[in-house]
PDB file of C-alpha atoms in Angstrom:
ATOM      1  CA  MET A   1      58.864  57.473 -82.839  1.00  0.00           C
ATOM      2  CA  THR A   2      60.807  55.463 -85.265  1.00  0.00           C
ATOM      3  CA  LEU A   3      57.503  53.818 -86.538  1.00  0.00           C
ATOM      4  CA  LYS A   4      55.951  57.277 -86.889  1.00  0.00           C
ATOM      5  CA  SER A   5      58.822  58.488 -88.926  1.00  0.00           C
ATOM      6  CA  TYR A   6      58.510  55.420 -91.272  1.00  0.00           C
ATOM      7  CA  GLN A   7      54.850  56.152 -91.603  1.00  0.00           C
ATOM      8  CA  ASN A   8      55.446  59.608 -92.527  1.00  0.00           C
ATOM      9  CA  GLU A   9      57.992  58.744 -95.112  1.00  0.00           C
ATOM     10  CA  ALA A  10      55.675  56.018 -96.664  1.00  0.00           C
ATOM     11  CA  GLU A  11      52.923  58.713 -96.954  1.00  0.00           C
ATOM     12  CA  LEU A  12      55.226  61.088 -98.588  1.00  0.00           C
ATOM     13  CA  LEU A  13      56.384  58.481-100.971  1.00  0.00           C
ATOM     14  CA  VAL A  14      52.875  57.648-101.854  1.00  0.00           C
ATOM     15  CA  LYS A  15      51.808  61.411-102.244  1.00  0.00           C
ATOM     16  CA  ASN A  16      54.799  62.681-104.042  1.00  0.00           C
ATOM     17  CA  TYR A  17      55.580  59.746-106.354  1.00  0.00           C
ATOM     18  CA  LEU A  18      52.813  57.077-106.713  1.00  0.00           C
ATOM     19  CA  LEU A  19      49.968  59.625-106.652  1.00  0.00           C
ATOM     20  CA  SER A  20      51.701  62.567-108.153  1.00  0.00           C
ATOM     21  CA  ASP A  21      50.046  63.683-111.494  1.00  0.00           C
ATOM     22  CA  PRO A  22      52.675  62.604-113.871  1.00  0.00           C
ATOM     23  CA  VAL A  23      53.131  59.147-112.392  1.00  0.00           C
ATOM     24  CA  ILE A  24      49.471  58.232-111.530  1.00  0.00           C
ATOM     25  CA  PRO A  25      48.803  56.604-114.992  1.00  0.00           C
ATOM     26  CA  TYR A  26      51.802  54.249-114.715  1.00  0.00           C
ATOM     27  CA  SER A  27      51.595  53.553-111.028  1.00  0.00           C
ATOM     28  CA  SER A  28      47.866  52.675-111.188  1.00  0.00           C
ATOM     29  CA  VAL A  29      48.208  50.490-114.224  1.00  0.00           C
ATOM     30  CA  LEU A  30      51.032  48.656-112.581  1.00  0.00           C
ATOM     31  CA  GLY A  31      49.036  48.489-109.385  1.00  0.00           C
ATOM     32  CA  GLY A  32      46.251  46.918-111.398  1.00  0.00           C
ATOM     33  CA  ILE A  33      48.454  44.240-112.796  1.00  0.00           C
ATOM     34  CA  LEU A  34      49.929  43.497-109.412  1.00  0.00           C
ATOM     35  CA  ALA A  35      46.510  43.489-107.740  1.00  0.00           C
ATOM     36  CA  PHE A  36      45.302  40.904-110.265  1.00  0.00           C
ATOM     37  CA  LYS A  37      48.152  38.609-109.332  1.00  0.00           C
ATOM     38  CA  VAL A  38      47.600  38.928-105.650  1.00  0.00           C
ATOM     39  CA  LEU A  39      43.861  38.553-105.881  1.00  0.00           C
ATOM     40  CA  TYR A  40      44.236  35.395-108.146  1.00  0.00           C
ATOM     41  CA  ASP A  41      46.508  33.735-105.653  1.00  0.00           C
ATOM     42  CA  LEU A  42      44.131  34.873-102.823  1.00  0.00           C
ATOM     43  CA  VAL A  43      41.112  33.405-104.556  1.00  0.00           C
ATOM     44  CA  GLN A  44      42.949  30.248-105.160  1.00  0.00           C
ATOM     45  CA  LEU A  45      43.998  29.970-101.576  1.00  0.00           C
ATOM     46  CA  ILE A  46      40.531  30.647-100.286  1.00  0.00           C
ATOM     47  CA  SER A  47      38.744  28.279-102.665  1.00  0.00           C
ATOM     48  CA  THR A  48      41.195  25.388-101.892  1.00  0.00           C
ATOM     49  CA  PHE A  49      40.200  25.463 -98.232  1.00  0.00           C
ATOM     50  CA  TYR A  50      36.682  26.640 -98.113  1.00  0.00           C
ATOM     51  CA  PHE A  51      35.028  25.120-101.439  1.00  0.00           C
ATOM     52  CA  ARG A  52      35.008  21.427-101.699  1.00  0.00           C
ATOM     53  CA  SER A  53      33.954  21.319-105.274  1.00  0.00           C
ATOM     54  CA  TYR A  54      36.969  23.449-106.198  1.00  0.00           C
ATOM     55  CA  ASN A  55      39.648  20.626-105.601  1.00  0.00           C
ATOM     56  CA  SER A  56      37.385  18.298-107.832  1.00  0.00           C
ATOM     57  CA  LEU A  57      37.650  20.438-110.869  1.00  0.00           C
ATOM     58  CA  THR A  58      40.186  20.069-113.745  1.00  0.00           C
ATOM     59  CA  LYS A  59      43.332  22.299-113.827  1.00  0.00           C
ATOM     60  CA  ILE A  60      41.790  24.574-116.539  1.00  0.00           C
ATOM     61  CA  GLN A  61      38.518  24.901-114.545  1.00  0.00           C
ATOM     62  CA  ARG A  62      40.459  25.912-111.513  1.00  0.00           C
ATOM     63  CA  ILE A  63      42.148  28.426-113.493  1.00  0.00           C
ATOM     64  CA  GLU A  64      38.948  29.939-114.765  1.00  0.00           C
ATOM     65  CA  TRP A  65      37.450  29.675-111.266  1.00  0.00           C
ATOM     66  CA  ASN A  66      40.281  31.904-109.897  1.00  0.00           C
ATOM     67  CA  ASN A  67      40.058  34.186-112.949  1.00  0.00           C
ATOM     68  CA  ARG A  68      36.354  34.727-112.426  1.00  0.00           C
ATOM     69  CA  GLY A  69      36.931  35.447-108.710  1.00  0.00           C
ATOM     70  CA  VAL A  70      39.207  38.332-109.680  1.00  0.00           C
ATOM     71  CA  SER A  71      36.907  39.233-112.376  1.00  0.00           C
ATOM     72  CA  THR A  72      34.083  39.597-109.875  1.00  0.00           C
ATOM     73  CA  LEU A  73      36.173  41.714-107.334  1.00  0.00           C
ATOM     74  CA  HIS A  74      37.175  44.074-110.205  1.00  0.00           C
ATOM     75  CA  ALA A  75      33.636  44.387-111.368  1.00  0.00           C
ATOM     76  CA  VAL A  76      32.458  45.336-107.768  1.00  0.00           C
ATOM     77  CA  PHE A  77      35.392  47.963-107.480  1.00  0.00           C
ATOM     78  CA  ILE A  78      35.027  49.650-110.931  1.00  0.00           C
ATOM     79  CA  SER A  79      31.134  49.567-111.051  1.00  0.00           C
ATOM     80  CA  PHE A  80      30.980  51.187-107.602  1.00  0.00           C
ATOM     81  CA  MET A  81      33.593  53.896-108.478  1.00  0.00           C
ATOM     82  CA  SER A  82      31.950  54.429-111.769  1.00  0.00           C
ATOM     83  CA  LEU A  83      28.529  55.065-110.156  1.00  0.00           C
ATOM     84  CA  TYR A  84      30.253  57.510-107.799  1.00  0.00           C
ATOM     85  CA  PHE A  85      31.876  59.524-110.459  1.00  0.00           C
ATOM     86  CA  VAL A  86      28.856  59.581-112.783  1.00  0.00           C
ATOM     87  CA  PHE A  87      26.064  60.088-110.356  1.00  0.00           C
ATOM     88  CA  TRP A  88      27.471  61.223-106.967  1.00  0.00           C
ATOM     89  CA  SER A  89      30.660  63.244-107.428  1.00  0.00           C
ATOM     90  CA  ASP A  90      30.493  66.751-108.638  1.00  0.00           C
ATOM     91  CA  LEU A  91      33.585  66.406-110.934  1.00  0.00           C
ATOM     92  CA  PHE A  92      31.404  65.994-113.921  1.00  0.00           C
ATOM     93  CA  LEU A  93      28.538  68.305-112.933  1.00  0.00           C
ATOM     94  CA  ASP A  94      28.029  71.265-115.463  1.00  0.00           C
ATOM     95  CA  GLU A  95      27.332  73.801-112.654  1.00  0.00           C
ATOM     96  CA  HIS A  96      30.032  72.898-110.432  1.00  0.00           C
ATOM     97  CA  HIS A  97      33.347  73.340-112.676  1.00  0.00           C
ATOM     98  CA  PRO A  98      34.065  75.577-115.472  1.00  0.00           C
ATOM     99  CA  GLY A  99      35.606  74.220-118.761  1.00  0.00           C
ATOM    100  CA  LEU A 100      34.777  71.235-120.987  1.00  0.00           C
ATOM    101  CA  ILE A 101      33.264  68.284-119.305  1.00  0.00           C
ATOM    102  CA  THR A 102      35.031  66.036-121.596  1.00  0.00           C
ATOM    103  CA  LEU A 103      38.425  67.326-120.250  1.00  0.00           C
ATOM    104  CA  ARG A 104      37.807  66.922-116.577  1.00  0.00           C
ATOM    105  CA  SER A 105      39.665  64.479-114.409  1.00  0.00           C
ATOM    106  CA  SER A 106      41.006  64.179-110.897  1.00  0.00           C
ATOM    107  CA  PRO A 107      43.825  62.189-109.444  1.00  0.00           C
ATOM    108  CA  LEU A 108      41.276  59.718-108.023  1.00  0.00           C
ATOM    109  CA  SER A 109      39.506  59.195-111.222  1.00  0.00           C
ATOM    110  CA  THR A 110      42.632  58.680-113.183  1.00  0.00           C
ATOM    111  CA  PHE A 111      44.061  56.165-110.569  1.00  0.00           C
ATOM    112  CA  THR A 112      40.783  54.335-110.651  1.00  0.00           C
ATOM    113  CA  LEU A 113      40.791  53.963-114.452  1.00  0.00           C
ATOM    114  CA  GLY A 114      44.404  53.084-114.369  1.00  0.00           C
ATOM    115  CA  VAL A 115      43.778  50.126-112.094  1.00  0.00           C
ATOM    116  CA  SER A 116      41.070  49.000-114.417  1.00  0.00           C
ATOM    117  CA  VAL A 117      43.462  49.263-117.360  1.00  0.00           C
ATOM    118  CA  GLY A 118      45.798  46.979-115.436  1.00  0.00           C
ATOM    119  CA  TYR A 119      43.083  44.340-114.846  1.00  0.00           C
ATOM    120  CA  PHE A 120      42.161  44.454-118.507  1.00  0.00           C
ATOM    121  CA  LEU A 121      45.801  43.928-119.546  1.00  0.00           C
ATOM    122  CA  ALA A 122      46.217  41.073-117.092  1.00  0.00           C
ATOM    123  CA  ASP A 123      43.061  39.356-117.854  1.00  0.00           C
ATOM    124  CA  LEU A 124      43.542  39.729-121.660  1.00  0.00           C
ATOM    125  CA  GLY A 125      46.965  38.154-121.280  1.00  0.00           C
ATOM    126  CA  MET A 126      45.435  35.177-119.464  1.00  0.00           C
ATOM    127  CA  ILE A 127      42.703  34.828-122.099  1.00  0.00           C
ATOM    128  CA  CYS A 128      45.229  34.931-125.014  1.00  0.00           C
ATOM    129  CA  TRP A 129      47.534  32.620-123.284  1.00  0.00           C
ATOM    130  CA  LEU A 130      44.969  30.007-122.601  1.00  0.00           C
ATOM    131  CA  TYR A 131      42.838  30.736-125.731  1.00  0.00           C
ATOM    132  CA  PRO A 132      39.964  29.699-126.179  1.00  0.00           C
ATOM    133  CA  SER A 133      39.695  27.999-122.670  1.00  0.00           C
ATOM    134  CA  LEU A 134      38.834  31.272-120.780  1.00  0.00           C
ATOM    135  CA  GLY A 135      36.866  32.891-123.647  1.00  0.00           C
ATOM    136  CA  GLY A 136      36.593  33.164-127.487  1.00  0.00           C
ATOM    137  CA  LEU A 137      37.171  35.856-129.965  1.00  0.00           C
ATOM    138  CA  GLU A 138      34.327  38.083-128.567  1.00  0.00           C
ATOM    139  CA  TYR A 139      36.096  38.185-125.143  1.00  0.00           C
ATOM    140  CA  ILE A 140      39.309  39.365-126.831  1.00  0.00           C
ATOM    141  CA  VAL A 141      37.533  42.010-128.841  1.00  0.00           C
ATOM    142  CA  HIS A 142      35.480  43.172-125.724  1.00  0.00           C
ATOM    143  CA  HIS A 143      38.743  43.424-123.533  1.00  0.00           C
ATOM    144  CA  SER A 144      40.780  44.966-126.307  1.00  0.00           C
ATOM    145  CA  LEU A 145      38.193  47.795-127.025  1.00  0.00           C
ATOM    146  CA  SER A 146      37.591  48.348-123.252  1.00  0.00           C
ATOM    147  CA  GLY A 147      41.269  48.477-122.524  1.00  0.00           C
ATOM    148  CA  VAL A 148      42.216  50.886-125.279  1.00  0.00           C
ATOM    149  CA  ALA A 149      39.416  53.289-124.444  1.00  0.00           C
ATOM    150  CA  VAL A 150      40.003  53.274-120.799  1.00  0.00           C
ATOM    151  CA  ALA A 151      43.785  53.600-121.385  1.00  0.00           C
ATOM    152  CA  TYR A 152      43.221  56.566-123.512  1.00  0.00           C
ATOM    153  CA  SER A 153      41.263  58.270-120.840  1.00  0.00           C
ATOM    154  CA  VAL A 154      43.938  57.573-118.370  1.00  0.00           C
ATOM    155  CA  PHE A 155      46.862  58.941-120.317  1.00  0.00           C
ATOM    156  CA  THR A 156      45.158  62.009-121.715  1.00  0.00           C
ATOM    157  CA  GLY A 157      42.359  62.779-119.238  1.00  0.00           C
ATOM    158  CA  GLU A 158      39.893  62.974-122.024  1.00  0.00           C
ATOM    159  CA  GLY A 159      36.365  61.545-121.962  1.00  0.00           C
ATOM    160  CA  GLN A 160      36.670  60.050-118.494  1.00  0.00           C
ATOM    161  CA  LEU A 161      32.974  60.632-117.818  1.00  0.00           C
ATOM    162  CA  TYR A 162      31.915  58.529-120.716  1.00  0.00           C
ATOM    163  CA  THR A 163      34.495  55.906-119.894  1.00  0.00           C
ATOM    164  CA  PHE A 164      32.973  55.534-116.322  1.00  0.00           C
ATOM    165  CA  MET A 165      29.555  55.353-117.961  1.00  0.00           C
ATOM    166  CA  VAL A 166      30.387  52.434-119.915  1.00  0.00           C
ATOM    167  CA  LEU A 167      32.345  50.710-116.999  1.00  0.00           C
ATOM    168  CA  ILE A 168      29.114  50.768-115.002  1.00  0.00           C
ATOM    169  CA  SER A 169      28.124  47.861-117.190  1.00  0.00           C
ATOM    170  CA  GLU A 170      30.682  45.883-115.179  1.00  0.00           C
ATOM    171  CA  MET A 171      28.138  45.530-112.490  1.00  0.00           C
ATOM    172  CA  THR A 172      26.556  42.589-114.480  1.00  0.00           C
ATOM    173  CA  THR A 173      29.780  40.618-114.312  1.00  0.00           C
ATOM    174  CA  PRO A 174      29.236  39.209-110.788  1.00  0.00           C
ATOM    175  CA  GLU A 175      25.950  37.565-111.901  1.00  0.00           C
ATOM    176  CA  ILE A 176      27.529  36.144-115.023  1.00  0.00           C
ATOM    177  CA  ASN A 177      30.349  34.588-113.054  1.00  0.00           C
ATOM    178  CA  MET A 178      27.873  33.377-110.535  1.00  0.00           C
ATOM    179  CA  ARG A 179      25.977  31.492-113.337  1.00  0.00           C
ATOM    180  CA  TRP A 180      29.199  29.782-114.270  1.00  0.00           C
ATOM    181  CA  HIS A 181      30.088  28.809-110.741  1.00  0.00           C
ATOM    182  CA  LEU A 182      26.479  27.392-110.297  1.00  0.00           C
ATOM    183  CA  ASP A 183      26.813  25.420-113.507  1.00  0.00           C
ATOM    184  CA  ILE A 184      30.171  23.949-112.724  1.00  0.00           C
ATOM    185  CA  SER A 185      28.925  23.044-109.249  1.00  0.00           C
ATOM    186  CA  GLY A 186      26.046  20.932-110.705  1.00  0.00           C
ATOM    187  CA  LEU A 187      23.265  23.471-109.775  1.00  0.00           C
ATOM    188  CA  LYS A 188      22.089  24.488-113.253  1.00  0.00           C
ATOM    189  CA  ARG A 189      18.456  23.150-112.436  1.00  0.00           C
ATOM    190  CA  SER A 190      18.373  24.744-108.964  1.00  0.00           C
ATOM    191  CA  ASN A 191      16.215  27.817-108.075  1.00  0.00           C
ATOM    192  CA  ALA A 192      19.339  29.709-107.325  1.00  0.00           C
ATOM    193  CA  TYR A 193      20.293  29.382-110.981  1.00  0.00           C
ATOM    194  CA  LEU A 194      16.878  30.628-112.115  1.00  0.00           C
ATOM    195  CA  ILE A 195      16.995  33.518-109.761  1.00  0.00           C
ATOM    196  CA  ASN A 196      20.556  34.471-110.820  1.00  0.00           C
ATOM    197  CA  GLY A 197      19.261  34.446-114.412  1.00  0.00           C
ATOM    198  CA  VAL A 198      16.428  36.931-113.677  1.00  0.00           C
ATOM    199  CA  PHE A 199      19.113  39.177-112.017  1.00  0.00           C
ATOM    200  CA  ILE A 200      21.261  38.977-115.086  1.00  0.00           C
ATOM    201  CA  PHE A 201      18.210  39.825-117.289  1.00  0.00           C
ATOM    202  CA  PHE A 202      17.230  42.917-115.316  1.00  0.00           C
ATOM    203  CA  GLY A 203      20.914  43.837-114.625  1.00  0.00           C
ATOM    204  CA  TRP A 204      21.904  43.575-118.223  1.00  0.00           C
ATOM    205  CA  LEU A 205      18.770  45.612-119.458  1.00  0.00           C
ATOM    206  CA  MET A 206      19.688  48.428-117.054  1.00  0.00           C
ATOM    207  CA  ALA A 207      23.420  48.413-117.127  1.00  0.00           C
ATOM    208  CA  ARG A 208      24.145  47.375-120.731  1.00  0.00           C
ATOM    209  CA  ILE A 209      21.061  48.542-122.614  1.00  0.00           C
ATOM    210  CA  LEU A 210      19.368  51.503-121.064  1.00  0.00           C
ATOM    211  CA  LEU A 211      22.494  52.950-119.585  1.00  0.00           C
ATOM    212  CA  PHE A 212      24.128  53.104-122.981  1.00  0.00           C
ATOM    213  CA  VAL A 213      21.073  54.873-124.346  1.00  0.00           C
ATOM    214  CA  TYR A 214      21.572  57.408-121.597  1.00  0.00           C
ATOM    215  CA  MET A 215      25.236  57.771-122.518  1.00  0.00           C
ATOM    216  CA  PHE A 216      24.478  58.443-126.250  1.00  0.00           C
ATOM    217  CA  HIS A 217      21.809  60.946-125.206  1.00  0.00           C
ATOM    218  CA  HIS A 218      24.513  62.730-122.927  1.00  0.00           C
ATOM    219  CA  VAL A 219      26.812  62.770-125.689  1.00  0.00           C
ATOM    220  CA  TYR A 220      24.320  64.217-127.946  1.00  0.00           C
ATOM    221  CA  ILE A 221      23.343  67.046-125.447  1.00  0.00           C
ATOM    222  CA  HIS A 222      27.168  67.835-124.911  1.00  0.00           C
ATOM    223  CA  TYR A 223      28.173  67.252-128.598  1.00  0.00           C
ATOM    224  CA  SER A 224      29.549  70.768-128.694  1.00  0.00           C
ATOM    225  CA  GLN A 225      32.050  69.840-126.125  1.00  0.00           C
ATOM    226  CA  VAL A 226      32.676  66.246-127.431  1.00  0.00           C
ATOM    227  CA  ILE A 227      33.561  67.686-130.943  1.00  0.00           C
ATOM    228  CA  GLN A 228      36.454  69.578-129.277  1.00  0.00           C
ATOM    229  CA  MET A 229      38.125  66.413-128.198  1.00  0.00           C
ATOM    230  CA  HIS A 230      41.235  65.071-129.867  1.00  0.00           C
ATOM    231  CA  SER A 231      40.232  63.151-133.095  1.00  0.00           C
ATOM    232  CA  VAL A 232      41.348  59.846-131.397  1.00  0.00           C
ATOM    233  CA  GLY A 233      39.173  60.670-128.482  1.00  0.00           C
ATOM    234  CA  TYR A 234      36.227  61.817-130.537  1.00  0.00           C
ATOM    235  CA  PHE A 235      36.634  58.385-132.542  1.00  0.00           C
ATOM    236  CA  LEU A 236      36.704  56.390-129.193  1.00  0.00           C
ATOM    237  CA  VAL A 237      33.655  58.050-127.782  1.00  0.00           C
ATOM    238  CA  PHE A 238      31.489  56.905-130.724  1.00  0.00           C
ATOM    239  CA  VAL A 239      33.146  53.708-131.964  1.00  0.00           C
ATOM    240  CA  VAL A 240      33.830  51.797-128.737  1.00  0.00           C
ATOM    241  CA  PRO A 241      30.241  52.296-127.159  1.00  0.00           C
ATOM    242  CA  CYS A 242      28.630  51.398-130.486  1.00  0.00           C
ATOM    243  CA  ALA A 243      30.635  48.145-130.856  1.00  0.00           C
ATOM    244  CA  LEU A 244      30.085  47.320-127.267  1.00  0.00           C
ATOM    245  CA  SER A 245      26.363  48.133-127.685  1.00  0.00           C
ATOM    246  CA  ILE A 246      26.101  45.641-130.608  1.00  0.00           C
ATOM    247  CA  MET A 247      27.789  42.977-128.567  1.00  0.00           C
ATOM    248  CA  ASN A 248      25.776  43.679-125.594  1.00  0.00           C
ATOM    249  CA  LEU A 249      22.342  43.354-127.736  1.00  0.00           C
ATOM    250  CA  MET A 250      23.705  40.045-129.159  1.00  0.00           C
ATOM    251  CA  TRP A 251      24.429  38.700-125.681  1.00  0.00           C
ATOM    252  CA  PHE A 252      21.091  40.034-124.420  1.00  0.00           C
ATOM    253  CA  GLY A 253      19.283  38.112-126.964  1.00  0.00           C
ATOM    254  CA  LYS A 254      21.007  34.897-125.683  1.00  0.00           C
ATOM    255  CA  ILE A 255      20.113  35.812-122.198  1.00  0.00           C
ATOM    256  CA  ILE A 256      16.540  36.127-123.151  1.00  0.00           C
ATOM    257  CA  LYS A 257      16.459  32.688-124.781  1.00  0.00           C
ATOM    258  CA  GLY A 258      18.155  31.230-121.972  1.00  0.00           C
ATOM    259  CA  LEU A 259      15.763  32.671-119.454  1.00  0.00           C
ATOM    260  CA  VAL A 260      12.764  31.761-121.383  1.00  0.00           C
ATOM    261  CA  LYS A 261      14.097  28.097-121.757  1.00  0.00           C
ATOM    262  CA  MET A 262      14.623  27.951-117.986  1.00  0.00           C
ATOM    263  CA  LEU A 263      11.176  29.238-117.069  1.00  0.00           C
ATOM    264  CA  ALA A 264       9.496  26.863-119.531  1.00  0.00           C
ATOM    265  CA  LYS A 265      11.250  23.915-117.890  1.00  0.00           C
ATOM    266  CA  LYS A 266      10.019  25.090-114.376  1.00  0.00           C
ATOM    267  CA  GLN A 267       6.451  25.053-115.598  1.00  0.00           C
TER     268      GLN A 267
END
């Protein structure tokens, strides 16, 4: 009976405080930061015991290994949730809800984006602290743009649909991280490295090129609603995806060159 009462109190605490509408943005961001720390330590612990190559790495390589592990877990989480909200949930369907599509949100959508903000803040902090070991200026620009845009959607409720569309691109992150792990493990000339490169090519094409075209098309169709957003939100809807698109195209060019080079060596 005592255990049941504690369970009920915990459920009330979560419902009335952590997941209450005014608190969700703050609790979710904090939760994302704490999750980053917990997952970082968990990746470190598992890697120490189950990956022999991990212990032979340098200190900065182990830090990057752990960081990329958390990055992969976040990418799986946010890409799945983004796909759900964009294509499966009825939250952003025109015929299911009245009102502007650019102003729709839910406790779950806000909480999901808040967790992602927490991740971007924690990861950006590590990148800046260890700069340039974990990434150069392009990583700082990418995380800063993403973090600002996602945070705006969390704290205002505006433009969450387009935020989720952009975050679907995180589905390419596990393949990018896998390439690094294969490289650091001395498997750059393996078939696994080549296959992963092919997955990166098609994943990048779908999630970071064609999907952005779809997003801009959606903005065009719903421009009468987009223009009613706050000026800051309106600015972010256009500027952030455009900036990320340019970066994605630049990286895609490098991916194509790398893939062609690998295929040439295999012949």
